[in-house]
Tab-separated table of C-alpha atoms in Angstrom:
chain	number	residue	atom	x	y	z
F	1010	MET	CA	-27.509	-23.612	67.137
F	1011	TYR	CA	-27.268	-26.644	64.886
F	1012	LYS	CA	-26.516	-30.040	66.397
F	1013	LEU	CA	-24.621	-31.538	63.455
F	1014	ALA	CA	-22.330	-30.039	60.823
F	1015	ILE	CA	-21.903	-32.217	57.729
F	1016	PHE	CA	-18.697	-31.290	55.907
F	1017	ASP	CA	-17.591	-32.091	52.407
F	1018	PHE	CA	-13.930	-33.140	52.338
F	1019	ASP	CA	-11.975	-32.050	49.245
F	1020	GLY	CA	-11.887	-28.286	48.898
F	1021	THR	CA	-13.760	-27.795	52.168
F	1022	LEU	CA	-11.659	-29.342	54.933
F	1023	VAL	CA	-8.484	-29.955	52.922
F	1024	ASP	CA	-6.875	-27.948	50.129
F	1025	SER	CA	-6.712	-30.854	47.714
F	1026	ALA	CA	-7.753	-29.250	44.415
F	1027	PRO	CA	-4.210	-28.363	43.242
F	1028	GLY	CA	-3.010	-31.910	43.932
F	1029	ILE	CA	-6.009	-33.507	42.242
F	1030	ILE	CA	-5.513	-31.354	39.150
F	1031	HIS	CA	-1.793	-32.223	39.101
F	1032	VAL	CA	-2.635	-35.943	39.045
F	1033	MET	CA	-5.219	-35.348	36.314
F	1034	LYS	CA	-2.536	-33.652	34.211
F	1035	GLN	CA	-0.174	-36.601	34.704
F	1036	VAL	CA	-2.846	-39.028	33.524
F	1037	ALA	CA	-3.818	-36.755	30.632
F	1038	ASP	CA	-0.198	-36.638	29.466
F	1039	GLU	CA	0.174	-40.418	29.648
F	1040	TYR	CA	-2.973	-41.033	27.604
F	1041	ARG	CA	-2.448	-38.024	25.334
F	1042	LEU	CA	-5.783	-36.506	26.216
F	1043	SER	CA	-6.650	-33.205	24.598
F	1044	GLN	CA	-6.590	-29.941	26.527
F	1045	GLU	CA	-10.349	-29.739	26.012
F	1046	ILE	CA	-10.902	-33.105	27.714
F	1047	LEU	CA	-8.529	-32.177	30.542
F	1048	GLU	CA	-10.391	-28.924	31.210
F	1049	GLU	CA	-13.723	-30.735	31.178
F	1050	TRP	CA	-12.309	-33.296	33.617
F	1051	GLN	CA	-11.059	-30.605	35.973
F	1052	HIS	CA	-14.539	-29.093	36.133
F	1053	LEU	CA	-15.805	-32.434	37.462
F	1054	VAL	CA	-13.750	-32.360	40.660
F	1055	GLY	CA	-16.194	-33.287	43.419
F	1056	VAL	CA	-17.961	-35.931	41.326
F	1057	PRO	CA	-17.143	-39.635	41.907
F	1058	LEU	CA	-14.298	-40.745	39.636
F	1059	GLU	CA	-16.334	-43.397	37.819
F	1060	ARG	CA	-18.899	-40.766	36.876
F	1061	GLN	CA	-16.116	-38.443	35.718
F	1062	MET	CA	-14.944	-41.153	33.330
F	1063	GLU	CA	-18.439	-41.570	31.889
F	1064	VAL	CA	-18.694	-37.846	31.204
F	1065	ILE	CA	-15.289	-37.245	29.625
F	1066	PHE	CA	-15.194	-40.529	27.676
F	1067	PRO	CA	-18.779	-40.967	26.408
F	1068	ASN	CA	-17.622	-42.756	23.258
F	1069	HIS	CA	-15.155	-45.149	24.889
F	1070	ASP	CA	-15.928	-48.582	26.263
F	1071	ASP	CA	-16.013	-49.496	29.940
F	1072	GLU	CA	-12.660	-51.261	29.732
F	1073	PHE	CA	-10.863	-48.080	28.669
F	1074	ARG	CA	-12.568	-46.090	31.432
F	1075	LYS	CA	-11.507	-48.710	33.975
F	1076	VAL	CA	-7.896	-48.565	32.781
F	1077	VAL	CA	-7.764	-44.774	33.130
F	1078	THR	CA	-9.502	-44.933	36.516
F	1079	LYS	CA	-7.008	-47.521	37.760
F	1080	ARG	CA	-4.073	-45.435	36.573
F	1081	TYR	CA	-5.404	-42.265	38.191
F	1082	ARG	CA	-5.870	-44.064	41.484
F	1083	SER	CA	-2.451	-45.697	41.360
F	1084	ILE	CA	-0.875	-42.229	41.176
F	1085	TYR	CA	-3.253	-40.474	43.544
F	1086	ASP	CA	-3.257	-43.072	46.306
F	1087	LYS	CA	0.513	-42.821	46.735
F	1088	GLN	CA	0.250	-39.066	47.268
F	1089	ALA	CA	-3.075	-38.791	49.097
F	1090	VAL	CA	-1.701	-37.485	52.389
F	1091	GLU	CA	0.791	-35.062	50.828
F	1092	ILE	CA	-1.721	-33.456	48.465
F	1093	CYS	CA	-4.475	-33.040	51.057
F	1094	PRO	CA	-3.196	-30.404	53.523
F	1095	PRO	CA	-5.832	-29.146	55.983
F	1096	PHE	CA	-7.054	-25.605	55.463
F	1097	PRO	CA	-5.944	-22.957	57.969
F	1098	GLY	CA	-8.591	-22.635	60.638
F	1099	LEU	CA	-9.626	-26.281	60.516
F	1100	TRP	CA	-8.607	-27.104	64.082
F	1101	THR	CA	-10.083	-23.854	65.400
F	1102	THR	CA	-13.371	-24.696	63.724
F	1103	LEU	CA	-13.507	-28.292	64.916
F	1104	ASP	CA	-12.414	-27.378	68.444
F	1105	GLY	CA	-15.098	-24.701	68.566
F	1106	LEU	CA	-17.791	-27.126	67.472
F	1107	ARG	CA	-16.675	-29.754	69.961
F	1108	ALA	CA	-16.588	-27.241	72.819
F	1109	SER	CA	-20.175	-26.267	72.021
F	1110	GLY	CA	-21.420	-29.840	71.752
F	1111	VAL	CA	-21.954	-29.750	67.990
F	1112	ARG	CA	-21.069	-32.992	66.240
F	1113	ALA	CA	-19.294	-33.106	62.876
F	1114	SER	CA	-19.345	-35.639	60.054
F	1115	ILE	CA	-17.856	-35.972	56.577
F	1116	VAL	CA	-19.617	-36.781	53.309
F	1117	SER	CA	-17.169	-37.197	50.438
F	1118	SER	CA	-17.131	-38.412	46.848
F	1119	LYS	CA	-13.689	-39.813	47.636
F	1120	ARG	CA	-13.320	-43.436	48.747
F	1121	LYS	CA	-13.634	-43.668	52.522
F	1122	HIS	CA	-10.284	-45.344	53.143
F	1123	LEU	CA	-8.516	-42.339	51.617
F	1124	VAL	CA	-10.480	-39.894	53.756
F	1125	ASP	CA	-9.642	-42.007	56.802
F	1126	LEU	CA	-5.977	-42.100	55.785
F	1127	VAL	CA	-5.758	-38.308	55.612
F	1128	ILE	CA	-7.712	-37.496	58.770
F	1129	ASN	CA	-5.806	-40.102	60.769
F	1130	HIS	CA	-2.493	-38.733	59.525
F	1131	HIS	CA	-3.430	-35.235	60.691
F	1132	GLY	CA	-4.949	-36.365	64.002
F	1133	LEU	CA	-8.483	-35.403	62.992
F	1134	ALA	CA	-10.357	-38.701	63.133
F	1135	ASN	CA	-11.740	-38.229	66.641
F	1136	TYR	CA	-13.482	-35.022	65.624
F	1137	PHE	CA	-15.910	-36.831	63.321
F	1138	SER	CA	-18.806	-39.012	64.416
F	1139	LEU	CA	-19.366	-40.427	60.921
F	1140	VAL	CA	-17.437	-40.577	57.635
F	1141	ILE	CA	-19.288	-41.446	54.440
F	1142	GLY	CA	-17.327	-42.025	51.248
F	1143	ALA	CA	-18.242	-42.926	47.696
F	1144	GLN	CA	-18.758	-46.611	48.455
F	1145	GLU	CA	-21.050	-46.075	51.460
F	1146	VAL	CA	-23.955	-44.807	49.340
F	1147	GLU	CA	-25.784	-46.071	46.288
F	1148	ASN	CA	-26.695	-42.548	45.178
F	1149	HIS	CA	-24.006	-39.876	45.128
F	1150	LYS	CA	-24.237	-36.102	45.452
F	1151	PRO	CA	-26.435	-34.219	44.733
F	1152	HIS	CA	-28.738	-37.054	45.826
F	1153	PRO	CA	-29.638	-36.611	49.529
F	1154	GLU	CA	-28.933	-40.222	50.559
F	1155	ALA	CA	-25.811	-39.342	52.561
F	1156	VAL	CA	-27.698	-36.659	54.492
F	1157	HIS	CA	-30.494	-39.116	55.234
F	1158	ILE	CA	-27.923	-41.583	56.586
F	1159	ASN	CA	-26.566	-38.843	58.834
F	1160	LEU	CA	-30.016	-37.937	60.116
F	1161	LYS	CA	-30.751	-41.551	60.998
F	1162	HIS	CA	-27.314	-42.218	62.488
F	1163	HIS	CA	-27.461	-39.160	64.738
F	1164	SER	CA	-31.237	-39.304	65.422
F	1165	LEU	CA	-31.711	-35.720	64.253
F	1166	LYS	CA	-34.263	-33.697	62.295
F	1167	THR	CA	-33.467	-31.727	59.147
F	1168	GLU	CA	-33.680	-28.389	60.944
F	1169	GLU	CA	-30.929	-29.501	63.340
F	1170	VAL	CA	-28.356	-30.077	60.602
F	1171	VAL	CA	-26.240	-27.865	58.331
F	1172	VAL	CA	-24.143	-28.900	55.309
F	1173	ILE	CA	-20.857	-27.157	54.467
F	1174	GLY	CA	-19.287	-27.543	51.035
F	1175	ASP	CA	-17.282	-25.916	48.258
F	1176	SER	CA	-19.321	-27.156	45.297
F	1177	ILE	CA	-22.860	-27.009	43.996
F	1178	TYR	CA	-22.987	-30.797	44.371
F	1179	ASP	CA	-22.693	-30.405	48.151
F	1180	LEU	CA	-25.202	-27.574	48.336
F	1181	ASP	CA	-27.694	-29.273	46.019
F	1182	MET	CA	-27.443	-32.391	48.188
F	1183	ALA	CA	-28.398	-30.278	51.184
F	1184	ARG	CA	-31.271	-28.619	49.363
F	1185	ASN	CA	-32.574	-31.967	48.119
F	1186	ALA	CA	-32.566	-33.200	51.721
F	1187	GLY	CA	-34.341	-30.119	53.039
F	1188	VAL	CA	-31.270	-29.018	55.005
F	1189	VAL	CA	-29.680	-25.552	55.063
F	1190	SER	CA	-26.176	-25.140	53.699
F	1191	ILE	CA	-23.082	-22.959	53.839
F	1192	GLY	CA	-21.008	-22.514	50.710
F	1193	VAL	CA	-17.269	-21.956	51.074
F	1194	THR	CA	-15.234	-20.427	48.254
F	1195	THR	CA	-12.106	-22.401	49.120
F	1196	GLY	CA	-12.545	-25.078	46.468
F	1197	ILE	CA	-13.702	-25.631	42.930
F	1198	HIS	CA	-16.685	-23.264	42.660
F	1199	GLY	CA	-16.647	-19.516	43.159
F	1200	LYS	CA	-19.317	-17.412	44.801
F	1201	ASP	CA	-21.393	-16.832	41.656
F	1202	ILE	CA	-21.663	-20.553	40.937
F	1203	LEU	CA	-22.340	-21.415	44.578
F	1204	LYS	CA	-25.212	-18.918	44.645
F	1205	THR	CA	-27.053	-20.934	41.999
F	1206	ALA	CA	-27.468	-23.740	44.558
F	1207	GLN	CA	-29.139	-21.323	46.997
F	1208	PRO	CA	-27.063	-21.798	50.160
F	1209	LYS	CA	-28.205	-19.792	53.155
F	1210	TRP	CA	-24.685	-18.417	53.616
F	1211	ILE	CA	-21.467	-18.119	51.614
F	1212	VAL	CA	-18.082	-17.531	53.279
F	1213	ASP	CA	-14.509	-17.233	52.072
F	1214	ARG	CA	-12.720	-19.024	54.919
F	1215	LEU	CA	-13.440	-22.289	56.692
F	1216	GLU	CA	-13.243	-20.693	60.138
F	1217	ASP	CA	-16.054	-18.307	59.174
F	1218	VAL	CA	-18.556	-21.170	59.371
F	1219	LEU	CA	-18.127	-21.501	63.146
F	1220	PRO	CA	-20.208	-18.472	64.258
F	1221	ILE	CA	-22.861	-19.387	61.699
F	1222	ILE	CA	-23.187	-22.940	62.964
F	1223	LEU	CA	-23.274	-21.793	66.578
F	1224	ASP	CA	-25.713	-18.906	66.310
F	1225	GLY	CA	-26.491	-18.023	62.700
F	1226	ARG	CA	-24.316	-14.924	62.459
F	1227	MET	CA	-22.626	-13.661	59.258
F	1228	ASN	CA	-25.512	-13.919	56.823
F	1229	VAL	CA	-23.419	-12.968	53.805
F	1230	ALA	CA	-24.883	-15.007	50.949
């Protein structure tokens, strides 16, 4: 049994992808972005917003990127709670971990205050021993810095920890840290893409991670 489960947030704990994409479309319409740019942007869900701007606007200056970033956040922040509904099975999973003495933490590319806003709204904050957002690390996923912070904070070894995420960025972070991972197909990347990051398991529902974390059952990757 693992002692700590490190969860990604968007697409793993909460079904936020449709809402994120809706906000992206609003911004794209306002700035008359091409469909090609919008599709490229949507594929970057899970990457910090500033990095998204660098990728989709390589030929624009920093000021333009900052303007678009500010506009995206002004729309998103007002809707953060509404567009981040918890996945079915979330409470069952967290209650099961707590009952077995397994701690849980969050590592997200979203700003921490937004993660805190959502988990507090849904009464989830007390389930998590640590929340790391985009501003709590210098190096974002797939860099292993956030996992290293978790290991130090919880005084654990790599073999005592498992990472759960819906994107290759989460799973690559785990692999780079020497930690096993579980891919979930509830977010932006399907099973075939998740397999490229070599998770130990892949599941289709959040609640399916519970028996794996507790005793390693359901080896379905």
